[in-house]
Every structure is written in structure tokens, then in C-alpha cells.
């Protein structure tokens, strides 16, 4: 999987619904390791498998709130009991140079598997909660720019169009 690259807005793989991971085998472990590397190389705080063209429900994250690298892997995550709302500025490695405020739930119950297949459960909020909601959206083919108001959408339209062109050029 040495040829993984970040897919840019306009790439159809960003709009597809991802499949659950059915077995955490060597291929999945290698995918996670490669994605962590790509995330750090690009100074991201989260990266979902569909963003590198792999339609699986796996994402990696490091909110960089602690000192030193602290990469986390989440497999087949599910979100329940969302409550409250919070507005935070978001960006996405697949949509370079676009950053906008997005309103999402403030907290929720997360359940997922880690890379060892252990069930991980916690109440998520803050920056990590935000990253999780953003990454889980990628599994449904949803991007943060989908949430923008009509006026904001018009404001970023040219940027998105330019990215679409770049994306098309990269895939041909
Ligand atoms: Ni993203």
C-alpha cells in the first residue's frame, strides 16, 4: 500500500459509503500505519480511510493536545446519544486551504474497536469529539463543506471548483 495518496475534493471516492472492517488483519494494520504517517506528513489531526481511496470504516487521529505523538486508530465507530451543540472551525486534508465554522453536537457516546480489536467506549467531546464526528462523516461520503450556509457555499465555490479540477488532473 505504498502508493496511498490523499484524495482531493472532487474525487468520487470521497462521496462513497464505506464498508465496515470485518477483520483486523495485517492489511488493515498496515493501512492504519500508512495513514498515521500520511496524517503527520500533512500536519493533519485526523484522516479517514476513504480520504486515501480505501472504502473502509477506519480513521486515525491525533489531536496533539498532549506532548509528543499520540496516534489513535478507530475502527467501525458508532455514535450515540449526541447532545448539545458547539461551533468550531474545521478543515480537511481533502479540501486544502478551506476552513469554516461548523456546528455539531457537543458530546456523544463513542464505541469503536482499536487496532487490537478491543472495544473502546467513552463519552467524547472537545477537539477529539469534533475530529471523530468529522471523520465518521467521511464514511457516509459527507464533507464539512456540505454543512455551510448557502452564502458561505457561494464564498468557497471558486476554491472548490479549483480543487475539483486539480483532483480530476491527478486521477487522469
Ligand atoms: Ni476530512
PDB file of C-alpha atoms and ligand atoms in Angstrom:
ATOM      1  CA  UNK A   1       0.000   0.000   0.000  1.00  0.00           C
ATOM      2  CA  UNK A   2       2.941   2.259  -0.640  1.00  0.00           C
ATOM      3  CA  UNK A   3       1.073   4.336  -3.196  1.00  0.00           C
ATOM      4  CA  UNK A   4      -1.631   5.768  -0.944  1.00  0.00           C
ATOM      5  CA  UNK A   5      -2.282   9.421  -1.574  1.00  0.00           C
ATOM      6  CA  UNK A   6      -4.750  11.911  -0.184  1.00  0.00           C
ATOM      7  CA  UNK A   7      -7.749  12.225  -2.436  1.00  0.00           C
ATOM      8  CA  UNK A   8      -8.847  15.775  -3.085  1.00  0.00           C
ATOM      9  CA  UNK A   9     -12.349  17.251  -3.244  1.00  0.00           C
ATOM     10  CA  UNK A  10     -13.995  16.120  -6.470  1.00  0.00           C
ATOM     11  CA  UNK A  11     -12.615  12.585  -6.244  1.00  0.00           C
ATOM     12  CA  UNK A  12     -15.636  10.242  -6.306  1.00  0.00           C
ATOM     13  CA  UNK A  13     -14.210   8.052  -3.505  1.00  0.00           C
ATOM     14  CA  UNK A  14     -14.928  10.895  -1.052  1.00  0.00           C
ATOM     15  CA  UNK A  15     -18.654  10.543  -1.788  1.00  0.00           C
ATOM     16  CA  UNK A  16     -18.977   6.797  -1.359  1.00  0.00           C
ATOM     17  CA  UNK A  17     -20.341   4.991   1.710  1.00  0.00           C
ATOM     18  CA  UNK A  18     -17.563   2.970   3.384  1.00  0.00           C
ATOM     19  CA  UNK A  19     -17.824  -0.695   4.414  1.00  0.00           C
ATOM     20  CA  UNK A  20     -17.216  -1.973   7.945  1.00  0.00           C
ATOM     21  CA  UNK A  21     -13.853  -3.592   8.628  1.00  0.00           C
ATOM     22  CA  UNK A  22     -14.676  -7.303   9.079  1.00  0.00           C
ATOM     23  CA  UNK A  23     -11.261  -8.469  10.216  1.00  0.00           C
ATOM     24  CA  UNK A  24      -8.323  -6.583  11.701  1.00  0.00           C
ATOM     25  CA  UNK A  25      -5.657  -8.373   9.704  1.00  0.00           C
ATOM     26  CA  UNK A  26      -2.145  -7.371   8.624  1.00  0.00           C
ATOM     27  CA  UNK A  27      -3.506  -5.416   5.693  1.00  0.00           C
ATOM     28  CA  UNK A  28      -5.658  -3.263   7.993  1.00  0.00           C
ATOM     29  CA  UNK A  29      -2.739  -2.759  10.391  1.00  0.00           C
ATOM     30  CA  UNK A  30      -0.525  -1.685   7.505  1.00  0.00           C
ATOM     31  CA  UNK A  31      -3.254   0.651   6.266  1.00  0.00           C
ATOM     32  CA  UNK A  32      -3.534   2.267   9.714  1.00  0.00           C
ATOM     33  CA  UNK A  33       0.253   2.683   9.969  1.00  0.00           C
ATOM     34  CA  UNK A  34       0.424   4.250   6.496  1.00  0.00           C
ATOM     35  CA  UNK A  35      -2.461   6.579   7.289  1.00  0.00           C
ATOM     36  CA  UNK A  36      -0.816   7.744  10.526  1.00  0.00           C
ATOM     37  CA  UNK A  37       2.324   8.543   8.547  1.00  0.00           C
ATOM     38  CA  UNK A  38       0.349  10.457   5.912  1.00  0.00           C
ATOM     39  CA  UNK A  39      -1.580  12.347   8.604  1.00  0.00           C
ATOM     40  CA  UNK A  40       1.644  13.507  10.290  1.00  0.00           C
ATOM     41  CA  UNK A  41       3.342  14.336   6.968  1.00  0.00           C
ATOM     42  CA  UNK A  42       0.451  16.639   6.181  1.00  0.00           C
ATOM     43  CA  UNK A  43       0.099  18.092   9.696  1.00  0.00           C
ATOM     44  CA  UNK A  44      -3.453  16.763   9.979  1.00  0.00           C
ATOM     45  CA  UNK A  45      -5.238  15.831  13.196  1.00  0.00           C
ATOM     46  CA  UNK A  46      -7.468  13.196  11.595  1.00  0.00           C
ATOM     47  CA  UNK A  47      -7.598  11.087   8.446  1.00  0.00           C
ATOM     48  CA  UNK A  48     -10.287   8.641   7.317  1.00  0.00           C
ATOM     49  CA  UNK A  49      -9.599   5.689   5.007  1.00  0.00           C
ATOM     50  CA  UNK A  50     -11.892   6.989   2.218  1.00  0.00           C
ATOM     51  CA  UNK A  51      -9.570  10.011   2.019  1.00  0.00           C
ATOM     52  CA  UNK A  52      -6.815   7.728   0.750  1.00  0.00           C
ATOM     53  CA  UNK A  53      -9.185   5.869  -1.568  1.00  0.00           C
ATOM     54  CA  UNK A  54      -9.961   2.951   0.758  1.00  0.00           C
ATOM     55  CA  UNK A  55     -13.684   2.458   1.396  1.00  0.00           C
ATOM     56  CA  UNK A  56     -13.345   1.097   4.947  1.00  0.00           C
ATOM     57  CA  UNK A  57     -14.668   2.414   8.256  1.00  0.00           C
ATOM     58  CA  UNK A  58     -11.323   3.208   9.842  1.00  0.00           C
ATOM     59  CA  UNK A  59      -9.800   6.528  10.790  1.00  0.00           C
ATOM     60  CA  UNK A  60      -6.716   7.757  12.576  1.00  0.00           C
ATOM     61  CA  UNK A  61      -6.432  10.841  14.771  1.00  0.00           C
ATOM     62  CA  UNK A  62      -4.018  12.790  16.916  1.00  0.00           C
ATOM     63  CA  UNK A  63      -5.448  15.980  18.370  1.00  0.00           C
ATOM     64  CA  UNK A  64      -1.947  16.997  19.530  1.00  0.00           C
ATOM     65  CA  UNK A  65      -3.331  18.078  22.890  1.00  0.00           C
ATOM     66  CA  UNK A  66      -0.638  16.062  24.649  1.00  0.00           C
ATOM     67  CA  UNK A  67       3.061  16.399  24.185  1.00  0.00           C
ATOM     68  CA  UNK A  68       4.592  14.020  21.673  1.00  0.00           C
ATOM     69  CA  UNK A  69       2.831  11.874  19.102  1.00  0.00           C
ATOM     70  CA  UNK A  70      -0.284  10.094  20.330  1.00  0.00           C
ATOM     71  CA  UNK A  71      -1.799   8.402  17.272  1.00  0.00           C
ATOM     72  CA  UNK A  72      -5.196   6.787  17.793  1.00  0.00           C
ATOM     73  CA  UNK A  73      -6.928   4.317  15.492  1.00  0.00           C
ATOM     74  CA  UNK A  74     -10.721   3.920  15.451  1.00  0.00           C
ATOM     75  CA  UNK A  75     -12.374   1.032  13.608  1.00  0.00           C
ATOM     76  CA  UNK A  76     -16.117   0.679  12.863  1.00  0.00           C
ATOM     77  CA  UNK A  77     -17.024   3.588  15.145  1.00  0.00           C
ATOM     78  CA  UNK A  78     -20.605   4.232  16.167  1.00  0.00           C
ATOM     79  CA  UNK A  79     -22.020   7.381  17.708  1.00  0.00           C
ATOM     80  CA  UNK A  80     -24.968   7.558  20.079  1.00  0.00           C
ATOM     81  CA  UNK A  81     -26.707   9.997  22.401  1.00  0.00           C
ATOM     82  CA  UNK A  82     -25.483  13.192  20.820  1.00  0.00           C
ATOM     83  CA  UNK A  83     -26.196  16.249  22.928  1.00  0.00           C
ATOM     84  CA  UNK A  84     -25.614  19.977  22.921  1.00  0.00           C
ATOM     85  CA  UNK A  85     -24.157  21.987  20.076  1.00  0.00           C
ATOM     86  CA  UNK A  86     -20.791  23.564  19.560  1.00  0.00           C
ATOM     87  CA  UNK A  87     -19.339  25.588  16.720  1.00  0.00           C
ATOM     88  CA  UNK A  88     -15.718  25.092  15.726  1.00  0.00           C
ATOM     89  CA  UNK A  89     -13.618  25.927  12.722  1.00  0.00           C
ATOM     90  CA  UNK A  90     -12.868  22.866  10.616  1.00  0.00           C
ATOM     91  CA  UNK A  91     -10.604  21.994   7.769  1.00  0.00           C
ATOM     92  CA  UNK A  92      -9.970  18.757   5.900  1.00  0.00           C
ATOM     93  CA  UNK A  93      -6.855  17.322   4.260  1.00  0.00           C
ATOM     94  CA  UNK A  94      -9.052  16.569   1.237  1.00  0.00           C
ATOM     95  CA  UNK A  95     -10.135  20.215   0.988  1.00  0.00           C
ATOM     96  CA  UNK A  96      -6.886  22.170   1.356  1.00  0.00           C
ATOM     97  CA  UNK A  97      -6.992  25.849   2.301  1.00  0.00           C
ATOM     98  CA  UNK A  98     -10.700  25.904   3.117  1.00  0.00           C
ATOM     99  CA  UNK A  99     -11.549  26.451   6.792  1.00  0.00           C
ATOM    100  CA  UNK A 100     -15.021  27.289   8.028  1.00  0.00           C
ATOM    101  CA  UNK A 101     -17.094  27.162  11.189  1.00  0.00           C
ATOM    102  CA  UNK A 102     -19.275  24.073  11.519  1.00  0.00           C
ATOM    103  CA  UNK A 103     -21.944  23.414  14.136  1.00  0.00           C
ATOM    104  CA  UNK A 104     -22.055  19.868  15.512  1.00  0.00           C
ATOM    105  CA  UNK A 105     -23.044  18.031  18.687  1.00  0.00           C
ATOM    106  CA  UNK A 106     -21.029  18.996  21.751  1.00  0.00           C
ATOM    107  CA  UNK A 107     -20.751  15.473  23.169  1.00  0.00           C
ATOM    108  CA  UNK A 108     -21.765  11.896  22.388  1.00  0.00           C
ATOM    109  CA  UNK A 109     -21.082   8.274  23.278  1.00  0.00           C
ATOM    110  CA  UNK A 110     -18.488   6.685  21.047  1.00  0.00           C
ATOM    111  CA  UNK A 111     -17.964   2.978  20.613  1.00  0.00           C
ATOM    112  CA  UNK A 112     -15.254   1.625  18.326  1.00  0.00           C
ATOM    113  CA  UNK A 113     -12.572  -1.020  18.033  1.00  0.00           C
ATOM    114  CA  UNK A 114      -8.893  -0.271  18.394  1.00  0.00           C
ATOM    115  CA  UNK A 115      -6.183  -1.902  16.299  1.00  0.00           C
ATOM    116  CA  UNK A 116      -6.004  -4.859  18.707  1.00  0.00           C
ATOM    117  CA  UNK A 117      -9.739  -5.477  18.324  1.00  0.00           C
ATOM    118  CA  UNK A 118     -10.584  -4.211  21.817  1.00  0.00           C
ATOM    119  CA  UNK A 119     -13.854  -2.371  22.267  1.00  0.00           C
ATOM    120  CA  UNK A 120     -13.249   1.264  23.174  1.00  0.00           C
ATOM    121  CA  UNK A 121     -16.111   3.231  24.735  1.00  0.00           C
ATOM    122  CA  UNK A 122     -16.148   6.752  26.056  1.00  0.00           C
ATOM    123  CA  UNK A 123     -18.101   9.992  26.151  1.00  0.00           C
ATOM    124  CA  UNK A 124     -16.419  12.179  23.549  1.00  0.00           C
ATOM    125  CA  UNK A 125     -16.332  15.973  23.489  1.00  0.00           C
ATOM    126  CA  UNK A 126     -13.963  18.860  22.806  1.00  0.00           C
ATOM    127  CA  UNK A 127     -11.481  18.691  19.960  1.00  0.00           C
ATOM    128  CA  UNK A 128     -11.322  14.884  19.874  1.00  0.00           C
ATOM    129  CA  UNK A 129     -15.129  14.723  19.735  1.00  0.00           C
ATOM    130  CA  UNK A 130     -15.072  17.155  16.874  1.00  0.00           C
ATOM    131  CA  UNK A 131     -12.469  15.147  14.957  1.00  0.00           C
ATOM    132  CA  UNK A 132     -14.470  11.938  15.473  1.00  0.00           C
ATOM    133  CA  UNK A 133     -17.699  13.460  14.115  1.00  0.00           C
ATOM    134  CA  UNK A 134     -15.831  14.892  11.127  1.00  0.00           C
ATOM    135  CA  UNK A 135     -14.091  11.581  10.335  1.00  0.00           C
ATOM    136  CA  UNK A 136     -17.226   9.462  10.789  1.00  0.00           C
ATOM    137  CA  UNK A 137     -18.944  11.706   8.244  1.00  0.00           C
ATOM    138  CA  UNK A 138     -16.301  10.630   5.714  1.00  0.00           C
ATOM    139  CA  UNK A 139     -17.687   7.070   5.987  1.00  0.00           C
ATOM    140  CA  UNK A 140     -21.045   8.364   4.741  1.00  0.00           C
ATOM    141  CA  UNK A 141     -19.486  10.313   1.881  1.00  0.00           C
ATOM    142  CA  UNK A 142     -20.141  13.552   3.723  1.00  0.00           C
ATOM    143  CA  UNK A 143     -17.758  16.531   3.872  1.00  0.00           C
ATOM    144  CA  UNK A 144     -17.717  19.514   6.228  1.00  0.00           C
ATOM    145  CA  UNK A 145     -18.420  21.953   3.397  1.00  0.00           C
ATOM    146  CA  UNK A 146     -21.828  20.252   2.998  1.00  0.00           C
ATOM    147  CA  UNK A 147     -22.882  21.978   6.235  1.00  0.00           C
ATOM    148  CA  UNK A 148     -22.101  25.505   5.101  1.00  0.00           C
ATOM    149  CA  UNK A 149     -24.856  28.063   4.728  1.00  0.00           C
ATOM    150  CA  UNK A 150     -25.855  28.974   1.156  1.00  0.00           C
ATOM    151  CA  UNK A 151     -23.950  32.257   1.471  1.00  0.00           C
ATOM    152  CA  UNK A 152     -20.769  30.537   2.717  1.00  0.00           C
ATOM    153  CA  UNK A 153     -21.122  27.949  -0.044  1.00  0.00           C
ATOM    154  CA  UNK A 154     -21.086  30.704  -2.625  1.00  0.00           C
ATOM    155  CA  UNK A 155     -17.980  32.157  -0.959  1.00  0.00           C
ATOM    156  CA  UNK A 156     -15.995  28.923  -1.259  1.00  0.00           C
ATOM    157  CA  UNK A 157     -17.428  27.873  -4.640  1.00  0.00           C
ATOM    158  CA  UNK A 158     -14.425  29.007  -6.688  1.00  0.00           C
ATOM    159  CA  UNK A 159     -11.968  27.324  -4.318  1.00  0.00           C
ATOM    160  CA  UNK A 160     -13.926  24.064  -4.504  1.00  0.00           C
ATOM    161  CA  UNK A 161     -14.107  24.258  -8.268  1.00  0.00           C
ATOM    162  CA  UNK A 162     -10.342  24.723  -8.479  1.00  0.00           C
ATOM    163  CA  UNK A 163      -9.837  21.686  -6.214  1.00  0.00           C
ATOM    164  CA  UNK A 164     -12.164  19.626  -8.416  1.00  0.00           C
ATOM    165  CA  UNK A 165     -10.031  20.464 -11.438  1.00  0.00           C
ATOM    166  CA  UNK A 166      -6.835  19.557  -9.562  1.00  0.00           C
ATOM    167  CA  UNK A 167      -8.439  16.308  -8.428  1.00  0.00           C
ATOM    168  CA  UNK A 168      -9.507  15.387 -11.935  1.00  0.00           C
ATOM    169  CA  UNK A 169      -5.991  16.125 -13.245  1.00  0.00           C
ATOM    170  CA  UNK A 170      -4.411  13.930 -10.532  1.00  0.00           C
ATOM    171  CA  UNK A 171      -6.612  10.946 -11.354  1.00  0.00           C
ATOM    172  CA  UNK A 172      -6.149  11.040 -15.135  1.00  0.00           C
TER     173      UNK A 172
HETATM  174 NI1  LIG B   1     -11.845  15.464   6.485  1.00  0.00          NI
END
